[in-house]
mmCIF file with all atom_site columns, C-alpha atoms in Angstrom:
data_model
loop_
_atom_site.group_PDB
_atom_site.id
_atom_site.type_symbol
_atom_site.label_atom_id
_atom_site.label_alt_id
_atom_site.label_comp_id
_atom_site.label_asym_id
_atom_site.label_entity_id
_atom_site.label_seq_id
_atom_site.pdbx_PDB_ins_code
_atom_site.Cartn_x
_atom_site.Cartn_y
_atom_site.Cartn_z
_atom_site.occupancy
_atom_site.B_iso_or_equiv
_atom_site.pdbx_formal_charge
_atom_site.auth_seq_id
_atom_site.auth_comp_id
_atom_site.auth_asym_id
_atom_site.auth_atom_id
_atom_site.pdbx_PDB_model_num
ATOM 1   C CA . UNK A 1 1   ? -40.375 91.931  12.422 1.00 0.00 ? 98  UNK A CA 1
ATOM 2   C CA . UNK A 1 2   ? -37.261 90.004  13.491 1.00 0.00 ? 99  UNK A CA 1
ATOM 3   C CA . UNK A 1 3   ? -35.520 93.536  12.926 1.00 0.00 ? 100 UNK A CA 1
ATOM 4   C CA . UNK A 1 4   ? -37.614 95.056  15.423 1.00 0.00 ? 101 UNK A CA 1
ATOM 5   C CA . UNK A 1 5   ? -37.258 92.300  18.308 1.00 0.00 ? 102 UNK A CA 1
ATOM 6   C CA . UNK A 1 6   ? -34.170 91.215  20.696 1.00 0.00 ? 103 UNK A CA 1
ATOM 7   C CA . UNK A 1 7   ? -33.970 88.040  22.094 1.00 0.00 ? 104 UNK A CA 1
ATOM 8   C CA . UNK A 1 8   ? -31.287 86.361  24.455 1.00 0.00 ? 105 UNK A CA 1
ATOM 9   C CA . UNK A 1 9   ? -29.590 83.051  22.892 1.00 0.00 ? 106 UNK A CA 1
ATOM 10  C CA . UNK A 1 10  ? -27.894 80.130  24.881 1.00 0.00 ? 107 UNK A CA 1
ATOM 11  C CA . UNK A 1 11  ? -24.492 82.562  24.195 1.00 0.00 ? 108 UNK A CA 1
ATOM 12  C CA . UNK A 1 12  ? -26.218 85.814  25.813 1.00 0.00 ? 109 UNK A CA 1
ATOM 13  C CA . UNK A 1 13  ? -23.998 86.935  28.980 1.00 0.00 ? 110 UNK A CA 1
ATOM 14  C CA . UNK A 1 14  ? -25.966 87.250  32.041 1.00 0.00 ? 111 UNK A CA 1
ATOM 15  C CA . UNK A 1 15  ? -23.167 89.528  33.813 1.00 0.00 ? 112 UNK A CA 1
ATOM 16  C CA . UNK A 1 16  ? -24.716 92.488  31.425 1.00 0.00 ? 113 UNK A CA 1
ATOM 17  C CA . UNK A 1 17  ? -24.774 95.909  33.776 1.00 0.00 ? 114 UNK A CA 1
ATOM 18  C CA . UNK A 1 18  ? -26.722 98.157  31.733 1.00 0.00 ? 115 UNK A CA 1
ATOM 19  C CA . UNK A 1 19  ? -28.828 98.040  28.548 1.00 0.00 ? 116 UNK A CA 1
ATOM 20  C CA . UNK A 1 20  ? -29.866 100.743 26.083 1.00 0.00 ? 117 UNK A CA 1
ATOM 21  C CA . UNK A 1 21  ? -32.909 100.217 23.807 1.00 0.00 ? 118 UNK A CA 1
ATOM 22  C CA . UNK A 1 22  ? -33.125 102.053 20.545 1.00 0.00 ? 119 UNK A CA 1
ATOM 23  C CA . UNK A 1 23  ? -36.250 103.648 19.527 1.00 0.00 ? 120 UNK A CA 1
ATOM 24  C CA . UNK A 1 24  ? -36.275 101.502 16.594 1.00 0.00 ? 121 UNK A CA 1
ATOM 25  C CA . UNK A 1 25  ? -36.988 98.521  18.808 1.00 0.00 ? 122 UNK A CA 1
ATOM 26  C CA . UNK A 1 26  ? -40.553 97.100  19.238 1.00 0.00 ? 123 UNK A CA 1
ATOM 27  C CA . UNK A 1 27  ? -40.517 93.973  21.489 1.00 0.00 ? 124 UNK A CA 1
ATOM 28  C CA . UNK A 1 28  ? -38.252 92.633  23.788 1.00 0.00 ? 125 UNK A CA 1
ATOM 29  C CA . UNK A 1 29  ? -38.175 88.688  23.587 1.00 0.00 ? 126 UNK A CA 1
ATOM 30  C CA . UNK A 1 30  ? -39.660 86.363  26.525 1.00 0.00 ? 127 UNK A CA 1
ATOM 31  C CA . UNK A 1 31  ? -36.734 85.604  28.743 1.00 0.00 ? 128 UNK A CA 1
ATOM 32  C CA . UNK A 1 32  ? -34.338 88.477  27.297 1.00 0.00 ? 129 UNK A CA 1
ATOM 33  C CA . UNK A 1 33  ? -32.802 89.666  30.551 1.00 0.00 ? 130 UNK A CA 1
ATOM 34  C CA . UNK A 1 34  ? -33.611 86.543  32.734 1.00 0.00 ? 131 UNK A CA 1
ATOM 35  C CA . UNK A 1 35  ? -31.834 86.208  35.713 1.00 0.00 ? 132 UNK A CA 1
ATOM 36  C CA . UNK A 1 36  ? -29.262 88.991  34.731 1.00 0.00 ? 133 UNK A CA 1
ATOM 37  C CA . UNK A 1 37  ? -28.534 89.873  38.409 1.00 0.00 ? 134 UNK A CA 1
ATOM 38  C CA . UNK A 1 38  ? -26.184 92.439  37.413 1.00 0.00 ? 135 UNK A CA 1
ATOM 39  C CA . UNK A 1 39  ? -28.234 94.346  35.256 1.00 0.00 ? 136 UNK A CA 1
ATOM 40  C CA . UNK A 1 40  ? -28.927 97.694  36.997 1.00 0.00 ? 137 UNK A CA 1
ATOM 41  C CA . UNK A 1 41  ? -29.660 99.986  34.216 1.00 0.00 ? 138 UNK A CA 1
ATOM 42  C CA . UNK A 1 42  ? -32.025 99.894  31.738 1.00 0.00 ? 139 UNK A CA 1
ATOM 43  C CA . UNK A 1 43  ? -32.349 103.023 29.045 1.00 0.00 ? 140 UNK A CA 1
ATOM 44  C CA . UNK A 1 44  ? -34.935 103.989 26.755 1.00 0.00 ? 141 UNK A CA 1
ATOM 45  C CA . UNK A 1 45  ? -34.010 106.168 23.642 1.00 0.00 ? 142 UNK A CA 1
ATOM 46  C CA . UNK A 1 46  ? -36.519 108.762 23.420 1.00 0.00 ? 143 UNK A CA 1
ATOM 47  C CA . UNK A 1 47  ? -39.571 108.058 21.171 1.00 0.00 ? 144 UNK A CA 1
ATOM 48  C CA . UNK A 1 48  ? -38.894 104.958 21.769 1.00 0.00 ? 145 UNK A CA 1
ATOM 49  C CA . UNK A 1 49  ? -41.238 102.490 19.849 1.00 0.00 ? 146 UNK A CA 1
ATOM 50  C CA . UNK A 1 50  ? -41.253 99.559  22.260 1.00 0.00 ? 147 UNK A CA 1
ATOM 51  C CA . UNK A 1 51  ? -44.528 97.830  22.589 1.00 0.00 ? 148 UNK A CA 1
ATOM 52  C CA . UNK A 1 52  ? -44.430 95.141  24.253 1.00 0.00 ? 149 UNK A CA 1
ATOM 53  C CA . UNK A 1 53  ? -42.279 93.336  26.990 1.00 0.00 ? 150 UNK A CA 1
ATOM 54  C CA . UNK A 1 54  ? -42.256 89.673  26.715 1.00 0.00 ? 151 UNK A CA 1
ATOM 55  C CA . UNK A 1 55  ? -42.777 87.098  29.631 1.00 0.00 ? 152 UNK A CA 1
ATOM 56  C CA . UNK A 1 56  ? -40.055 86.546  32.283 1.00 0.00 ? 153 UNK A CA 1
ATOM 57  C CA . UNK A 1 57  ? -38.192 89.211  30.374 1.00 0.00 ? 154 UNK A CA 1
ATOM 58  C CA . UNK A 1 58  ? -36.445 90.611  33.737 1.00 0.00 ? 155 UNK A CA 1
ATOM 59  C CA . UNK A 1 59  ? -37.296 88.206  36.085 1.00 0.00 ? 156 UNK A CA 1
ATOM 60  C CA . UNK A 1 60  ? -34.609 87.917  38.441 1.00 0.00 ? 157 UNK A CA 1
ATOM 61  C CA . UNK A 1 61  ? -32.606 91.146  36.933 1.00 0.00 ? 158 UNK A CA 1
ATOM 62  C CA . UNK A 1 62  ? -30.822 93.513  39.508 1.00 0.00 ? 159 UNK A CA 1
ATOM 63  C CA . UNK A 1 63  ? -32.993 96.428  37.486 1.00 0.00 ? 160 UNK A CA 1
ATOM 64  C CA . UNK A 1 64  ? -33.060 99.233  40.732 1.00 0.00 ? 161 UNK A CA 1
ATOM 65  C CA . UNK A 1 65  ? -35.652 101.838 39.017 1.00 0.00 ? 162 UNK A CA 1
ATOM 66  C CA . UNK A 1 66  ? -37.660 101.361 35.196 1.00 0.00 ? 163 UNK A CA 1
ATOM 67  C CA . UNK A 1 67  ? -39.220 104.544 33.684 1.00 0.00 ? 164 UNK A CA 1
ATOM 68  C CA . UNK A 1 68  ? -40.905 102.384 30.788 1.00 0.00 ? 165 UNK A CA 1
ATOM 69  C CA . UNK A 1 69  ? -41.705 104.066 27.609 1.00 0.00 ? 166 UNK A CA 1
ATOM 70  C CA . UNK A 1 70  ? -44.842 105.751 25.958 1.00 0.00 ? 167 UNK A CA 1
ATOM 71  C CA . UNK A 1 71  ? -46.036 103.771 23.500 1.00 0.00 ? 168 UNK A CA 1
ATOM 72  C CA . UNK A 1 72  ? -45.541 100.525 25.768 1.00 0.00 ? 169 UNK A CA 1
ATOM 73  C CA . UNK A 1 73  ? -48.927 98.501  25.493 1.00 0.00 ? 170 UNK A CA 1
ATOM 74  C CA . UNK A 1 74  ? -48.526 95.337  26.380 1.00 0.00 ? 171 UNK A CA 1
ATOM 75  C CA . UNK A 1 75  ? -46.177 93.720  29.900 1.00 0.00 ? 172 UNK A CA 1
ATOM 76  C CA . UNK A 1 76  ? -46.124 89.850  29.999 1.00 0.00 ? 173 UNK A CA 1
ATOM 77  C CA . UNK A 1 77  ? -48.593 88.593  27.912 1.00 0.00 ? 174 UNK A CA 1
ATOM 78  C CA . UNK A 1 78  ? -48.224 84.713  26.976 1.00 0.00 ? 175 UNK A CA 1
ATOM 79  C CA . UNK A 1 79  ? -49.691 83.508  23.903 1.00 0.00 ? 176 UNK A CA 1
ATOM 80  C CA . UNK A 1 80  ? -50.830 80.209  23.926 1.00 0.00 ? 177 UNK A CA 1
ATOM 81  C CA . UNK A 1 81  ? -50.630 77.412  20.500 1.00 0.00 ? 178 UNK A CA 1
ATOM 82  C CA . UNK A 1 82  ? -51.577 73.867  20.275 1.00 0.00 ? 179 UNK A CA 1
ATOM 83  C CA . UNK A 1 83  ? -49.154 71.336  19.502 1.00 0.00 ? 180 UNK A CA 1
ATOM 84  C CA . UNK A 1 84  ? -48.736 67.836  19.351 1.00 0.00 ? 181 UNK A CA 1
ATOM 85  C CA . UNK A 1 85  ? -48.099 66.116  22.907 1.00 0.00 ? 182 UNK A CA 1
ATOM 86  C CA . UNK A 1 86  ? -49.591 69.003  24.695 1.00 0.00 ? 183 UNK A CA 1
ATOM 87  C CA . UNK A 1 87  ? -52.586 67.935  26.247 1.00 0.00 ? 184 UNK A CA 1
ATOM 88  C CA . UNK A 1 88  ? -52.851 66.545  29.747 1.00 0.00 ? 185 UNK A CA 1
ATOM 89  C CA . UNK A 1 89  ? -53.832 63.388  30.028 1.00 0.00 ? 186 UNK A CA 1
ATOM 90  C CA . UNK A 1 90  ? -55.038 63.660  33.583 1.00 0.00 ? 187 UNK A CA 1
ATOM 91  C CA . UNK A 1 91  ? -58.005 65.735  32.037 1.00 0.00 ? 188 UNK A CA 1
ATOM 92  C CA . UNK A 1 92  ? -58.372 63.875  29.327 1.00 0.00 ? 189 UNK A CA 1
ATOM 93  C CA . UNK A 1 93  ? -58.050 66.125  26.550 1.00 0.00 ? 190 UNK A CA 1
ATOM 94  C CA . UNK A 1 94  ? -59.557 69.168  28.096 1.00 0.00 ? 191 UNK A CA 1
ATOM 95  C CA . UNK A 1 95  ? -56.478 71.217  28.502 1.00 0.00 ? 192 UNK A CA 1
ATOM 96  C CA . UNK A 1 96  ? -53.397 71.997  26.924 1.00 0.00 ? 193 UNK A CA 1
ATOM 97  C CA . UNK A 1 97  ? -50.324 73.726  28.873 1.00 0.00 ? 194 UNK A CA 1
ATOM 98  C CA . UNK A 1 98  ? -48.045 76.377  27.647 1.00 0.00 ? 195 UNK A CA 1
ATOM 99  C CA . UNK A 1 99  ? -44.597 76.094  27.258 1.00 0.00 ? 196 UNK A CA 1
ATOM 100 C CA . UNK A 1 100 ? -43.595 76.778  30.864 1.00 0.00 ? 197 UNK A CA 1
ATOM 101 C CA . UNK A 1 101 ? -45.983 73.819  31.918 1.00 0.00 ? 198 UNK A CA 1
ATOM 102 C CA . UNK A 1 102 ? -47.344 75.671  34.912 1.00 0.00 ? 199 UNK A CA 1
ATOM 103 C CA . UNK A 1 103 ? -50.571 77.401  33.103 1.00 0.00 ? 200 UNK A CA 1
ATOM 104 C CA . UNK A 1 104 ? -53.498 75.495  31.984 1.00 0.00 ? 201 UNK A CA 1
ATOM 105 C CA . UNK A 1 105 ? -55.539 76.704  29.047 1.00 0.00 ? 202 UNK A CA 1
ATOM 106 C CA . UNK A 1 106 ? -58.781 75.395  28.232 1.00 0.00 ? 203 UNK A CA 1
ATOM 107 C CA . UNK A 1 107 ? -59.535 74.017  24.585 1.00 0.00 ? 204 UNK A CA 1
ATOM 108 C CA . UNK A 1 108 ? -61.887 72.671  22.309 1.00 0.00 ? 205 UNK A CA 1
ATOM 109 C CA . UNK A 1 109 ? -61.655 70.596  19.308 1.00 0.00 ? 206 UNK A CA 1
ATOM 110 C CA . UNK A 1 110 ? -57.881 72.130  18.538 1.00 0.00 ? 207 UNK A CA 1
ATOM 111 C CA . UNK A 1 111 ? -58.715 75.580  19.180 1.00 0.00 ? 208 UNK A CA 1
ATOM 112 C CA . UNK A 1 112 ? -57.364 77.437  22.543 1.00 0.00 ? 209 UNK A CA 1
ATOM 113 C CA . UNK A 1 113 ? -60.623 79.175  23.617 1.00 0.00 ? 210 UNK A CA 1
ATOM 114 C CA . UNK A 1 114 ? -59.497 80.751  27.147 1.00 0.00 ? 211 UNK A CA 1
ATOM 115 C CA . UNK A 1 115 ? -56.135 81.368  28.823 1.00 0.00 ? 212 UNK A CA 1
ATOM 116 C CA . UNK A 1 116 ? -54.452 83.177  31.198 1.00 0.00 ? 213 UNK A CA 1
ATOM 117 C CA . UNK A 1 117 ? -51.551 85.613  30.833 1.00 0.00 ? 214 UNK A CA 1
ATOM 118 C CA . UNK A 1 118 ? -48.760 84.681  33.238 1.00 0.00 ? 215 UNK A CA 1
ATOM 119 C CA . UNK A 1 119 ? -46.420 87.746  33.305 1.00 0.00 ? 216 UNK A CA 1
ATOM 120 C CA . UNK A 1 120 ? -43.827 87.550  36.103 1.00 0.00 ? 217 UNK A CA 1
ATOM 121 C CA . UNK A 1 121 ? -41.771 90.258  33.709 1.00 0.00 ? 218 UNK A CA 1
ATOM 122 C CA . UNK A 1 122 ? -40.082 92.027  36.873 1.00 0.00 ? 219 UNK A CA 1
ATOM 123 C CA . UNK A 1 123 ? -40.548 88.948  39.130 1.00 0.00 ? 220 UNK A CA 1
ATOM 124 C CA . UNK A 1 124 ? -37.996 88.352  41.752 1.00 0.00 ? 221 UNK A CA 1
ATOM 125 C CA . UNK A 1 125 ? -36.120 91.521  40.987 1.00 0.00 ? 222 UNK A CA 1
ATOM 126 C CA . UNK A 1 126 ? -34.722 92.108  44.413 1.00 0.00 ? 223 UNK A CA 1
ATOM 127 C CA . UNK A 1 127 ? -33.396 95.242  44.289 1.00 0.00 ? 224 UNK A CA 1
ATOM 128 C CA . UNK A 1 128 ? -36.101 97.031  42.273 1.00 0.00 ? 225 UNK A CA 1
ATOM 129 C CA . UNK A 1 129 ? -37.771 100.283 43.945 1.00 0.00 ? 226 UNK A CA 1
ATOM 130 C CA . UNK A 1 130 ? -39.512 102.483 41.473 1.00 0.00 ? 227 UNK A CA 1
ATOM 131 C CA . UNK A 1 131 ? -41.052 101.739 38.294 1.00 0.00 ? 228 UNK A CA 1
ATOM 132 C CA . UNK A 1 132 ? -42.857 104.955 36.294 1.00 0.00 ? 229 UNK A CA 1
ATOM 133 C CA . UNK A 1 133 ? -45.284 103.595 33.377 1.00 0.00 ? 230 UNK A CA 1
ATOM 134 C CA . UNK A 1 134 ? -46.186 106.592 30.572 1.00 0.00 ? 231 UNK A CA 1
ATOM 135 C CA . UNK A 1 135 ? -48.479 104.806 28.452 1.00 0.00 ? 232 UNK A CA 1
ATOM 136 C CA . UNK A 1 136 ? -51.666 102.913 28.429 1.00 0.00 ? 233 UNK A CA 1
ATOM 137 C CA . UNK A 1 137 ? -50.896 99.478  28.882 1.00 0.00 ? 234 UNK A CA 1
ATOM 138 C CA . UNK A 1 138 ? -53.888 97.037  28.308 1.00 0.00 ? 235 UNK A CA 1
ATOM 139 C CA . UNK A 1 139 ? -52.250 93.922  29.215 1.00 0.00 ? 236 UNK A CA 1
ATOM 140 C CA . UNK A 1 140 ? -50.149 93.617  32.575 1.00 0.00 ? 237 UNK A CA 1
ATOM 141 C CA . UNK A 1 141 ? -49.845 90.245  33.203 1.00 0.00 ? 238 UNK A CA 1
ATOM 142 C CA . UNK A 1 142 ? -50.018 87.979  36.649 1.00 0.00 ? 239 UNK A CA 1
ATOM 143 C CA . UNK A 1 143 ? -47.230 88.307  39.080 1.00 0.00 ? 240 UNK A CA 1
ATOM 144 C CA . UNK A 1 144 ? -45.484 90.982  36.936 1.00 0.00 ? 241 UNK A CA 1
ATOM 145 C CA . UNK A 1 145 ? -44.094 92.275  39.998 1.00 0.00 ? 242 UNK A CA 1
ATOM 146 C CA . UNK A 1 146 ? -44.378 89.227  42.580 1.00 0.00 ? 243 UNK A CA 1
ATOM 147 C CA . UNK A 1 147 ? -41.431 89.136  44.526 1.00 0.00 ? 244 UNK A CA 1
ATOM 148 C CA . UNK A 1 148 ? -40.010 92.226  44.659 1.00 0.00 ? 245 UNK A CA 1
ATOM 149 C CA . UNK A 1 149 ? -39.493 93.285  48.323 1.00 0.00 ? 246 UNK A CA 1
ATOM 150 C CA . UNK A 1 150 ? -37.883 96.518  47.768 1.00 0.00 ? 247 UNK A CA 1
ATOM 151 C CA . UNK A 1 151 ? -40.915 97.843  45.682 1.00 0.00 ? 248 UNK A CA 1
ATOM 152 C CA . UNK A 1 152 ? -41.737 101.412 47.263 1.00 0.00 ? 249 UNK A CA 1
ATOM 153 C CA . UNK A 1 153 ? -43.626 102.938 44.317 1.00 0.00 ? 250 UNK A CA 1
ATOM 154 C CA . UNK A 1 154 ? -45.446 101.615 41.073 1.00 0.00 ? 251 UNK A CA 1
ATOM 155 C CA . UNK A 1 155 ? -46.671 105.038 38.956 1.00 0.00 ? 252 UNK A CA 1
ATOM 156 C CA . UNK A 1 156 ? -48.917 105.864 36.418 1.00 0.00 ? 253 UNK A CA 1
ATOM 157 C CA . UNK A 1 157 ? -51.408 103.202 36.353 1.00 0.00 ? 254 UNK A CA 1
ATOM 158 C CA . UNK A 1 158 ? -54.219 105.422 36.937 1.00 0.00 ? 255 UNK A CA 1
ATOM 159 C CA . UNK A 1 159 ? -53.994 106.212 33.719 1.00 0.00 ? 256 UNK A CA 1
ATOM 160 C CA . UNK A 1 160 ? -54.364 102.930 32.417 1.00 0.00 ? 257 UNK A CA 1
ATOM 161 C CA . UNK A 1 161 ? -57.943 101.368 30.792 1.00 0.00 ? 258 UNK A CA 1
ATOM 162 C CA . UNK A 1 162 ? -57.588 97.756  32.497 1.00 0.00 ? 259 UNK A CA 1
ATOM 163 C CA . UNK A 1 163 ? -60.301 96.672  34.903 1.00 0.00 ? 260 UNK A CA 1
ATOM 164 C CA . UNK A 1 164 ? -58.429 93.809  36.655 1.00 0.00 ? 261 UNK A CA 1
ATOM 165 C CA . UNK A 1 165 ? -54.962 93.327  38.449 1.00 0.00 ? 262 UNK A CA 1
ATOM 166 C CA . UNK A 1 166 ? -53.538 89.789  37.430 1.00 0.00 ? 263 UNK A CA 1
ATOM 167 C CA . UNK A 1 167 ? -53.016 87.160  40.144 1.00 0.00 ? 264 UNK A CA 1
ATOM 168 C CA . UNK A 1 168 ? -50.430 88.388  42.588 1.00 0.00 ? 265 UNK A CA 1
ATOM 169 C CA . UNK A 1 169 ? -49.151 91.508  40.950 1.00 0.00 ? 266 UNK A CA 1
ATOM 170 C CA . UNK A 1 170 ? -47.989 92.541  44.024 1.00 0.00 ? 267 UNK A CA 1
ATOM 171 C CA . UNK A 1 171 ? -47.504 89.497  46.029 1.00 0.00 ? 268 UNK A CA 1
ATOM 172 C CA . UNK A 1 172 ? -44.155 89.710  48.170 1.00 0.00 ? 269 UNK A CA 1
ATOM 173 C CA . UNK A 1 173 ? -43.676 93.615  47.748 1.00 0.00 ? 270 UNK A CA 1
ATOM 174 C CA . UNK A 1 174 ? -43.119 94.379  51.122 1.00 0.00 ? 271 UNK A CA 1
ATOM 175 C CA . UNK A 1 175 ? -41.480 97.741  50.787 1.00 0.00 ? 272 UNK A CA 1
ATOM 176 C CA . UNK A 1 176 ? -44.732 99.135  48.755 1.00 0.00 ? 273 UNK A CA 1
ATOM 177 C CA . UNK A 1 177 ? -46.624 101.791 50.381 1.00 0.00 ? 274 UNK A CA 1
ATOM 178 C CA . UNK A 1 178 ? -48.917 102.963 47.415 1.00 0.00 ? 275 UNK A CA 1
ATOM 179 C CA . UNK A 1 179 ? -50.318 102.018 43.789 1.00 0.00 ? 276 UNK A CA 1
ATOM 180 C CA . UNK A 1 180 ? -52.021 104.644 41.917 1.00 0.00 ? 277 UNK A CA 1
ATOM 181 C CA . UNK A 1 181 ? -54.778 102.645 40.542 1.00 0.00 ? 278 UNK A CA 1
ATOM 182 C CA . UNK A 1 182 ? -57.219 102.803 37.407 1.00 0.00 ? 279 UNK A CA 1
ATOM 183 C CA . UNK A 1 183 ? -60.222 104.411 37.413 1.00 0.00 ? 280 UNK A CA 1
ATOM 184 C CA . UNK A 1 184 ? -61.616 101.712 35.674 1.00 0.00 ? 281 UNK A CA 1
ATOM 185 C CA . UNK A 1 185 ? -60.208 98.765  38.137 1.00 0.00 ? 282 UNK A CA 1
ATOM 186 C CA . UNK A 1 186 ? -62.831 97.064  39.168 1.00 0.00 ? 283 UNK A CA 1
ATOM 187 C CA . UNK A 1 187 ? -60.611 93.575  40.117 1.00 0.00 ? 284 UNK A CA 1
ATOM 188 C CA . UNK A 1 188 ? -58.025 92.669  41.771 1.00 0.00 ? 285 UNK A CA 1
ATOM 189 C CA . UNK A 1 189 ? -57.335 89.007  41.692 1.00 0.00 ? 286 UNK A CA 1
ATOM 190 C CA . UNK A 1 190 ? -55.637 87.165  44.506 1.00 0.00 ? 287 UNK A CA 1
#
């Protein structure tokens, strides 16, 4: 519920230097900590009930190291609604876009029936090295990570039941010397 979810307003202070999230808290909002360059430090109360991370929610955050929490399931996902003055006329009708206008998703007669996830969550964090997942994310989304040359070490997703990578995860990490990766990859897309 609302309750259970922060989001940043217009009045939210990007000069923010650390963040603690209650257990009680189950979603953080797209765009939360968006550009927050000075944000360094983000805490997770234990038991922590967080399940999802929405999209662009640290993109461009000074975050240095992330040990995410357990019951963390979902990273980035966008979900994508029809509304009027959507479509794009150069296809006449065949797609719609999503509210960042740079991802197409195919529909028919109203309905949405594909997309893709675009996650950039930790994109462009500069000064990010480590990030530690403990749970069994399904949905990671594409470029979650892009971006983020000081990326030495991504753990835990070996434990996780996806089969694909999203489109460049990974692109720009220059620093990154090794993923652990699913035993059940099977894709990654480029």
């Amino acid at each position: 519920g609302a309750n259970n979810t922060i989001y940043r307003d217009g009045s939210a202070s990007a000069k923010v230097a650390s963040v603690f999230i209650p257990k009680t808290l189950e979603k953080i909002g797209d765009t939360c900590f968006y550009n927050c360059s000075d944000l360094n430090t983000v805490a997770f109360e234990e038991d922590s009930r967080l399940s999802e991370i929405g999209w662009r929610a640290f993109q461009g955050s000074g975050i240095v190291e992330l040990n995410l929490p357990s019951r963390l399931a979902n990273v980035g996902s966008v979900k994508y609604y029809r509304h009027s003055g959507s479509y794009d006329d150069e296809n006449s009708g065949k797609y719609a876009t999503d509210y960042s206008g740079s991802t197409l998703v195919e529909k028919y007669e109203d309905r949405v029936v594909n997309s893709t996830s675009t996650g950039v969550v930790f994109t462009n964090c500069d000064k990010l090295e480590r990030v530690s997942f403990t749970s069994n994310v399904s949905v990671l989304g594409d470029e979650s990570f892009s971006g983020c040359s000081k990326l030495e070490s991504v753990t835990g997703l070996d434990g996780f039941s996806i089969e694909s990578f999203g489109k460049g995860m990974f692109e720009g990490c220059s620093s990154l010397s090794a993923i652990e990766c699913p035993s059940t990859l099977t894709t990654i897309r480029s």
